[in-house]
Amino acid sequence: MNEFEDSLLLRVGQAEQAVRQAVEQQDEYAADVHRADLANLRRLAAEHGVPVDAPEED
């Protein structure tokens, strides 16, 4: 893996964790913001052929 892929996968993991934490804290606004960030990261990964795990269901 190259540095771009490593960084992107790290950011996807961080965004997933941020969504989980916001949901646990019942902060729907923060959860929505982090979901949008996660969606953008997944789109970027797809555009560059970087495989990421399937999205988790809330």
PDB file of N, CA and C in Angstrom:
ATOM      1  N   MET A   1       0.840  -1.183   0.000  1.00  0.00           N
ATOM      2  CA  MET A   1       0.000   0.000   0.000  1.00  0.00           C
ATOM      3  C   MET A   1       0.886   1.247   0.000  1.00  0.00           C
ATOM      4  N   ASN A   2       0.384   2.280  -0.641  1.00  0.00           N
ATOM      5  CA  ASN A   2       1.167   3.516  -0.636  1.00  0.00           C
ATOM      6  C   ASN A   2       0.647   4.473   0.438  1.00  0.00           C
ATOM      7  N   GLU A   3       1.336   5.571   0.580  1.00  0.00           N
ATOM      8  CA  GLU A   3       1.005   6.529   1.643  1.00  0.00           C
ATOM      9  C   GLU A   3      -0.407   7.098   1.494  1.00  0.00           C
ATOM     10  N   PHE A   4      -0.820   7.362   0.258  1.00  0.00           N
ATOM     11  CA  PHE A   4      -2.166   7.876   0.011  1.00  0.00           C
ATOM     12  C   PHE A   4      -3.215   6.894   0.517  1.00  0.00           C
ATOM     13  N   GLU A   5      -3.074   5.625   0.140  1.00  0.00           N
ATOM     14  CA  GLU A   5      -4.028   4.603   0.565  1.00  0.00           C
ATOM     15  C   GLU A   5      -4.039   4.452   2.075  1.00  0.00           C
ATOM     16  N   ASP A   6      -2.866   4.413   2.668  1.00  0.00           N
ATOM     17  CA  ASP A   6      -2.774   4.285   4.127  1.00  0.00           C
ATOM     18  C   ASP A   6      -3.495   5.438   4.818  1.00  0.00           C
ATOM     19  N   SER A   7      -3.240   6.642   4.339  1.00  0.00           N
ATOM     20  CA  SER A   7      -3.852   7.829   4.932  1.00  0.00           C
ATOM     21  C   SER A   7      -5.368   7.806   4.759  1.00  0.00           C
ATOM     22  N   LEU A   8      -5.811   7.431   3.582  1.00  0.00           N
ATOM     23  CA  LEU A   8      -7.245   7.386   3.307  1.00  0.00           C
ATOM     24  C   LEU A   8      -7.942   6.350   4.191  1.00  0.00           C
ATOM     25  N   LEU A   9      -7.361   5.180   4.314  1.00  0.00           N
ATOM     26  CA  LEU A   9      -7.952   4.139   5.159  1.00  0.00           C
ATOM     27  C   LEU A   9      -7.970   4.556   6.620  1.00  0.00           C
ATOM     28  N   LEU A  10      -6.930   5.243   7.059  1.00  0.00           N
ATOM     29  CA  LEU A  10      -6.897   5.757   8.428  1.00  0.00           C
ATOM     30  C   LEU A  10      -8.033   6.756   8.636  1.00  0.00           C
ATOM     31  N   ARG A  11      -8.208   7.667   7.700  1.00  0.00           N
ATOM     32  CA  ARG A  11      -9.270   8.678   7.814  1.00  0.00           C
ATOM     33  C   ARG A  11     -10.651   8.042   7.780  1.00  0.00           C
ATOM     34  N   VAL A  12     -10.837   6.994   6.980  1.00  0.00           N
ATOM     35  CA  VAL A  12     -12.122   6.282   6.964  1.00  0.00           C
ATOM     36  C   VAL A  12     -12.390   5.689   8.338  1.00  0.00           C
ATOM     37  N   GLY A  13     -11.402   5.051   8.917  1.00  0.00           N
ATOM     38  CA  GLY A  13     -11.556   4.468  10.252  1.00  0.00           C
ATOM     39  C   GLY A  13     -11.875   5.510  11.304  1.00  0.00           C
ATOM     40  N   GLN A  14     -11.206   6.654  11.220  1.00  0.00           N
ATOM     41  CA  GLN A  14     -11.460   7.727  12.177  1.00  0.00           C
ATOM     42  C   GLN A  14     -12.881   8.278  12.009  1.00  0.00           C
ATOM     43  N   ALA A  15     -13.322   8.423  10.777  1.00  0.00           N
ATOM     44  CA  ALA A  15     -14.676   8.936  10.526  1.00  0.00           C
ATOM     45  C   ALA A  15     -15.724   7.941  11.023  1.00  0.00           C
ATOM     46  N   GLU A  16     -15.483   6.653  10.809  1.00  0.00           N
ATOM     47  CA  GLU A  16     -16.414   5.637  11.315  1.00  0.00           C
ATOM     48  C   GLU A  16     -16.510   5.703  12.831  1.00  0.00           C
ATOM     49  N   GLN A  17     -15.368   5.840  13.487  1.00  0.00           N
ATOM     50  CA  GLN A  17     -15.348   5.946  14.945  1.00  0.00           C
ATOM     51  C   GLN A  17     -16.081   7.206  15.399  1.00  0.00           C
ATOM     52  N   ALA A  18     -15.882   8.309  14.708  1.00  0.00           N
ATOM     53  CA  ALA A  18     -16.557   9.564  15.066  1.00  0.00           C
ATOM     54  C   ALA A  18     -18.069   9.424  14.935  1.00  0.00           C
ATOM     55  N   VAL A  19     -18.531   8.720  13.908  1.00  0.00           N
ATOM     56  CA  VAL A  19     -19.974   8.481  13.755  1.00  0.00           C
ATOM     57  C   VAL A  19     -20.480   7.665  14.935  1.00  0.00           C
ATOM     58  N   ARG A  20     -19.774   6.588  15.265  1.00  0.00           N
ATOM     59  CA  ARG A  20     -20.204   5.736  16.387  1.00  0.00           C
ATOM     60  C   ARG A  20     -20.280   6.531  17.686  1.00  0.00           C
ATOM     61  N   GLN A  21     -19.275   7.354  17.948  1.00  0.00           N
ATOM     62  CA  GLN A  21     -19.271   8.139  19.183  1.00  0.00           C
ATOM     63  C   GLN A  21     -20.420   9.138  19.210  1.00  0.00           C
ATOM     64  N   ALA A  22     -20.671   9.795  18.102  1.00  0.00           N
ATOM     65  CA  ALA A  22     -21.765  10.767  18.046  1.00  0.00           C
ATOM     66  C   ALA A  22     -23.101  10.082  18.263  1.00  0.00           C
ATOM     67  N   VAL A  23     -23.278   8.907  17.684  1.00  0.00           N
ATOM     68  CA  VAL A  23     -24.528   8.158  17.868  1.00  0.00           C
ATOM     69  C   VAL A  23     -24.666   7.754  19.335  1.00  0.00           C
ATOM     70  N   GLU A  24     -23.586   7.268  19.938  1.00  0.00           N
ATOM     71  CA  GLU A  24     -23.624   6.874  21.349  1.00  0.00           C
ATOM     72  C   GLU A  24     -23.984   8.054  22.242  1.00  0.00           C
ATOM     73  N   GLN A  25     -23.523   9.246  21.869  1.00  0.00           N
ATOM     74  CA  GLN A  25     -23.800  10.454  22.644  1.00  0.00           C
ATOM     75  C   GLN A  25     -25.130  11.101  22.246  1.00  0.00           C
ATOM     76  N   GLN A  26     -25.833  10.458  21.328  1.00  0.00           N
ATOM     77  CA  GLN A  26     -27.130  10.937  20.838  1.00  0.00           C
ATOM     78  C   GLN A  26     -27.036  12.350  20.260  1.00  0.00           C
ATOM     79  N   ASP A  27     -25.920  12.619  19.602  1.00  0.00           N
ATOM     80  CA  ASP A  27     -25.698  13.910  18.953  1.00  0.00           C
ATOM     81  C   ASP A  27     -25.921  13.710  17.451  1.00  0.00           C
ATOM     82  N   GLU A  28     -27.173  13.873  17.023  1.00  0.00           N
ATOM     83  CA  GLU A  28     -27.532  13.597  15.633  1.00  0.00           C
ATOM     84  C   GLU A  28     -26.860  14.551  14.654  1.00  0.00           C
ATOM     85  N   TYR A  29     -26.691  15.812  15.050  1.00  0.00           N
ATOM     86  CA  TYR A  29     -26.023  16.755  14.153  1.00  0.00           C
ATOM     87  C   TYR A  29     -24.589  16.306  13.879  1.00  0.00           C
ATOM     88  N   ALA A  30     -23.846  15.996  14.926  1.00  0.00           N
ATOM     89  CA  ALA A  30     -22.458  15.544  14.759  1.00  0.00           C
ATOM     90  C   ALA A  30     -22.418  14.237  13.972  1.00  0.00           C
ATOM     91  N   ALA A  31     -23.345  13.340  14.244  1.00  0.00           N
ATOM     92  CA  ALA A  31     -23.386  12.077  13.510  1.00  0.00           C
ATOM     93  C   ALA A  31     -23.595  12.334  12.024  1.00  0.00           C
ATOM     94  N   ASP A  32     -24.492  13.246  11.686  1.00  0.00           N
ATOM     95  CA  ASP A  32     -24.734  13.574  10.279  1.00  0.00           C
ATOM     96  C   ASP A  32     -23.503  14.196   9.624  1.00  0.00           C
ATOM     97  N   VAL A  33     -22.829  15.075  10.343  1.00  0.00           N
ATOM     98  CA  VAL A  33     -21.613  15.705   9.811  1.00  0.00           C
ATOM     99  C   VAL A  33     -20.555  14.642   9.537  1.00  0.00           C
ATOM    100  N   HIS A  34     -20.360  13.729  10.474  1.00  0.00           N
ATOM    101  CA  HIS A  34     -19.353  12.682  10.305  1.00  0.00           C
ATOM    102  C   HIS A  34     -19.757  11.674   9.231  1.00  0.00           C
ATOM    103  N   ARG A  35     -21.051  11.410   9.105  1.00  0.00           N
ATOM    104  CA  ARG A  35     -21.524  10.526   8.028  1.00  0.00           C
ATOM    105  C   ARG A  35     -21.226  11.148   6.666  1.00  0.00           C
ATOM    106  N   ALA A  36     -21.422  12.446   6.548  1.00  0.00           N
ATOM    107  CA  ALA A  36     -21.132  13.136   5.280  1.00  0.00           C
ATOM    108  C   ALA A  36     -19.639  13.062   4.972  1.00  0.00           C
ATOM    109  N   ASP A  37     -18.804  13.265   5.980  1.00  0.00           N
ATOM    110  CA  ASP A  37     -17.358  13.158   5.798  1.00  0.00           C
ATOM    111  C   ASP A  37     -16.995  11.743   5.360  1.00  0.00           C
ATOM    112  N   LEU A  38     -17.594  10.766   6.009  1.00  0.00           N
ATOM    113  CA  LEU A  38     -17.337   9.368   5.677  1.00  0.00           C
ATOM    114  C   LEU A  38     -17.762   9.065   4.244  1.00  0.00           C
ATOM    115  N   ALA A  39     -18.900   9.561   3.837  1.00  0.00           N
ATOM    116  CA  ALA A  39     -19.367   9.343   2.464  1.00  0.00           C
ATOM    117  C   ALA A  39     -18.388   9.944   1.462  1.00  0.00           C
ATOM    118  N   ASN A  40     -17.872  11.124   1.752  1.00  0.00           N
ATOM    119  CA  ASN A  40     -16.893  11.750   0.857  1.00  0.00           C
ATOM    120  C   ASN A  40     -15.600  10.945   0.796  1.00  0.00           C
ATOM    121  N   LEU A  41     -15.168  10.430   1.937  1.00  0.00           N
ATOM    122  CA  LEU A  41     -13.954   9.618   1.947  1.00  0.00           C
ATOM    123  C   LEU A  41     -14.154   8.323   1.165  1.00  0.00           C
ATOM    124  N   ARG A  42     -15.315   7.713   1.302  1.00  0.00           N
ATOM    125  CA  ARG A  42     -15.621   6.479   0.555  1.00  0.00           C
ATOM    126  C   ARG A  42     -15.675   6.755  -0.943  1.00  0.00           C
ATOM    127  N   ARG A  43     -16.244   7.899  -1.332  1.00  0.00           N
ATOM    128  CA  ARG A  43     -16.294   8.280  -2.745  1.00  0.00           C
ATOM    129  C   ARG A  43     -14.879   8.471  -3.277  1.00  0.00           C
ATOM    130  N   LEU A  44     -14.042   9.166  -2.515  1.00  0.00           N
ATOM    131  CA  LEU A  44     -12.663   9.392  -2.910  1.00  0.00           C
ATOM    132  C   LEU A  44     -11.926   8.059  -3.068  1.00  0.00           C
ATOM    133  N   ALA A  45     -12.138   7.164  -2.135  1.00  0.00           N
ATOM    134  CA  ALA A  45     -11.502   5.846  -2.208  1.00  0.00           C
ATOM    135  C   ALA A  45     -11.946   5.107  -3.469  1.00  0.00           C
ATOM    136  N   ALA A  46     -13.232   5.135  -3.755  1.00  0.00           N
ATOM    137  CA  ALA A  46     -13.751   4.452  -4.943  1.00  0.00           C
ATOM    138  C   ALA A  46     -13.153   5.046  -6.216  1.00  0.00           C
ATOM    139  N   GLU A  47     -13.049   6.363  -6.262  1.00  0.00           N
ATOM    140  CA  GLU A  47     -12.484   7.029  -7.442  1.00  0.00           C
ATOM    141  C   GLU A  47     -11.032   6.631  -7.691  1.00  0.00           C
ATOM    142  N   HIS A  48     -10.322   6.273  -6.629  1.00  0.00           N
ATOM    143  CA  HIS A  48      -8.906   5.933  -6.757  1.00  0.00           C
ATOM    144  C   HIS A  48      -8.644   4.432  -6.616  1.00  0.00           C
ATOM    145  N   GLY A  49      -9.701   3.639  -6.600  1.00  0.00           N
ATOM    146  CA  GLY A  49      -9.552   2.197  -6.547  1.00  0.00           C
ATOM    147  C   GLY A  49      -9.008   1.669  -5.239  1.00  0.00           C
ATOM    148  N   VAL A  50      -9.272   2.391  -4.160  1.00  0.00           N
ATOM    149  CA  VAL A  50      -8.823   1.958  -2.836  1.00  0.00           C
ATOM    150  C   VAL A  50      -9.971   1.193  -2.175  1.00  0.00           C
ATOM    151  N   PRO A  51      -9.779  -0.102  -1.932  1.00  0.00           N
ATOM    152  CA  PRO A  51     -10.863  -0.885  -1.325  1.00  0.00           C
ATOM    153  C   PRO A  51     -11.054  -0.526   0.153  1.00  0.00           C
ATOM    154  N   VAL A  52     -12.295  -0.282   0.520  1.00  0.00           N
ATOM    155  CA  VAL A  52     -12.652  -0.035   1.918  1.00  0.00           C
ATOM    156  C   VAL A  52     -13.760  -1.002   2.290  1.00  0.00           C
ATOM    157  N   ASP A  53     -13.891  -1.266   3.574  1.00  0.00           N
ATOM    158  CA  ASP A  53     -14.942  -2.163   4.047  1.00  0.00           C
ATOM    159  C   ASP A  53     -16.312  -1.589   3.718  1.00  0.00           C
ATOM    160  N   ALA A  54     -17.279  -2.462   3.629  1.00  0.00           N
ATOM    161  CA  ALA A  54     -18.651  -2.036   3.377  1.00  0.00           C
ATOM    162  C   ALA A  54     -19.117  -1.130   4.500  1.00  0.00           C
ATOM    163  N   PRO A  55     -19.943  -0.149   4.175  1.00  0.00           N
ATOM    164  CA  PRO A  55     -20.446   0.758   5.227  1.00  0.00           C
ATOM    165  C   PRO A  55     -21.218  -0.006   6.289  1.00  0.00           C
ATOM    166  N   GLU A  56     -21.060   0.446   7.511  1.00  0.00           N
ATOM    167  CA  GLU A  56     -21.796  -0.156   8.630  1.00  0.00           C
ATOM    168  C   GLU A  56     -23.182   0.461   8.689  1.00  0.00           C
ATOM    169  N   GLU A  57     -24.148  -0.319   9.091  1.00  0.00           N
ATOM    170  CA  GLU A  57     -25.513   0.167   9.246  1.00  0.00           C
ATOM    171  C   GLU A  57     -25.689   0.691  10.663  1.00  0.00           C
ATOM    172  N   ASP A  58     -26.382   1.832  10.793  1.00  0.00           N
ATOM    173  CA  ASP A  58     -26.661   2.394  12.118  1.00  0.00           C
ATOM    174  C   ASP A  58     -27.960   1.864  12.654  1.00  0.00           C
TER     175      ASP A  58
END
